[in-house]
Amino acid sequence: MAVVNVKSEIAGNVWKIQVKAGDRVDVEGEIMILESMKMEIPVLSPKAGVIKEIKVSEGEAIGEGQLVAILDA
């Protein structure tokens, strides 16, 4: 299995985390939802695999390109 770093494409606040460590996700499966400028933007999985670790928490402000999750693909 390959380790895949999932990064945020935008700056915003983590509104809702949809998965936890150990959960299986499909390609383009929703990992979390960010809120930016009153819009909800999903963070999608780039590959199918198992969530190894979530690196942020709900309500946290994050930056563009910040690591938000680690995936075993």
mmCIF file of C-alpha atoms in Angstrom:
data_model
loop_
_atom_site.group_PDB
_atom_site.id
_atom_site.type_symbol
_atom_site.label_atom_id
_atom_site.label_comp_id
_atom_site.label_asym_id
_atom_site.label_seq_id
_atom_site.Cartn_x
_atom_site.Cartn_y
_atom_site.Cartn_z
ATOM 1 C CA MET A 1 0.000 0.000 0.000
ATOM 2 C CA ALA A 2 1.105 3.520 -0.749
ATOM 3 C CA VAL A 3 0.740 6.399 1.688
ATOM 4 C CA VAL A 4 -1.177 9.326 0.172
ATOM 5 C CA ASN A 5 -1.148 12.787 1.762
ATOM 6 C CA VAL A 6 -4.474 14.573 1.306
ATOM 7 C CA LYS A 7 -4.124 18.364 1.266
ATOM 8 C CA SER A 8 -6.615 21.207 1.268
ATOM 9 C CA GLU A 9 -6.985 23.032 -2.037
ATOM 10 C CA ILE A 10 -8.248 26.179 -0.285
ATOM 11 C CA ALA A 11 -7.951 28.096 2.967
ATOM 12 C CA GLY A 12 -10.989 27.860 5.222
ATOM 13 C CA ASN A 13 -12.468 26.315 8.340
ATOM 14 C CA VAL A 14 -13.056 22.595 8.851
ATOM 15 C CA TRP A 15 -16.837 22.466 9.064
ATOM 16 C CA LYS A 16 -17.488 18.716 9.273
ATOM 17 C CA ILE A 17 -15.259 15.633 9.173
ATOM 18 C CA GLN A 18 -17.085 12.803 7.397
ATOM 19 C CA VAL A 19 -14.723 9.877 8.167
ATOM 20 C CA LYS A 20 -12.474 8.573 10.947
ATOM 21 C CA ALA A 21 -9.256 6.563 11.041
ATOM 22 C CA GLY A 22 -9.894 3.048 9.768
ATOM 23 C CA ASP A 23 -12.757 4.024 7.451
ATOM 24 C CA ARG A 24 -12.566 2.927 3.814
ATOM 25 C CA VAL A 25 -13.078 5.613 1.151
ATOM 26 C CA ASP A 26 -13.617 5.390 -2.596
ATOM 27 C CA VAL A 27 -11.899 7.528 -5.220
ATOM 28 C CA GLU A 28 -13.415 11.019 -4.825
ATOM 29 C CA GLY A 29 -15.114 9.948 -1.598
ATOM 30 C CA GLU A 30 -15.837 12.861 0.729
ATOM 31 C CA ILE A 31 -13.367 13.099 3.615
ATOM 32 C CA MET A 32 -14.464 16.421 5.090
ATOM 33 C CA ILE A 33 -16.260 19.657 4.296
ATOM 34 C CA LEU A 34 -14.551 23.030 4.508
ATOM 35 C CA GLU A 35 -16.306 26.366 4.874
ATOM 36 C CA SER A 36 -14.831 29.300 3.010
ATOM 37 C CA MET A 37 -16.549 32.575 2.172
ATOM 38 C CA LYS A 38 -19.916 31.076 3.249
ATOM 39 C CA MET A 39 -19.520 28.201 0.774
ATOM 40 C CA GLU A 40 -19.193 24.512 1.658
ATOM 41 C CA ILE A 41 -16.339 22.846 -0.230
ATOM 42 C CA PRO A 42 -15.733 19.085 0.034
ATOM 43 C CA VAL A 43 -12.243 17.601 0.372
ATOM 44 C CA LEU A 44 -12.265 14.449 -1.759
ATOM 45 C CA SER A 45 -10.043 11.396 -1.635
ATOM 46 C CA PRO A 46 -7.601 11.276 -4.576
ATOM 47 C CA LYS A 47 -7.517 7.438 -4.420
ATOM 48 C CA ALA A 48 -9.466 4.563 -2.914
ATOM 49 C CA GLY A 49 -8.088 3.292 0.365
ATOM 50 C CA VAL A 50 -8.289 3.391 4.155
ATOM 51 C CA ILE A 51 -8.017 6.553 6.245
ATOM 52 C CA LYS A 52 -4.856 6.244 8.332
ATOM 53 C CA GLU A 53 -5.078 9.567 10.174
ATOM 54 C CA ILE A 54 -7.086 12.805 10.211
ATOM 55 C CA LYS A 55 -4.663 15.695 10.840
ATOM 56 C CA VAL A 56 -7.195 18.478 11.608
ATOM 57 C CA SER A 57 -10.251 18.905 13.830
ATOM 58 C CA GLU A 58 -13.700 20.392 13.305
ATOM 59 C CA GLY A 59 -13.703 24.165 13.701
ATOM 60 C CA GLU A 60 -9.976 24.489 12.923
ATOM 61 C CA ALA A 61 -8.842 27.181 10.486
ATOM 62 C CA ILE A 62 -6.569 25.703 7.825
ATOM 63 C CA GLY A 63 -4.460 27.074 5.010
ATOM 64 C CA GLU A 64 -4.264 26.257 1.326
ATOM 65 C CA GLY A 65 -2.070 23.194 0.779
ATOM 66 C CA GLN A 66 -2.243 22.115 4.435
ATOM 67 C CA LEU A 67 -2.123 18.368 5.148
ATOM 68 C CA VAL A 68 -5.583 17.302 6.353
ATOM 69 C CA ALA A 69 -5.507 13.493 6.170
ATOM 70 C CA ILE A 70 -3.277 10.511 5.460
ATOM 71 C CA LEU A 71 -4.608 7.637 3.366
ATOM 72 C CA ASP A 72 -3.295 4.091 2.772
ATOM 73 C CA ALA A 73 -4.101 3.463 -0.876
#
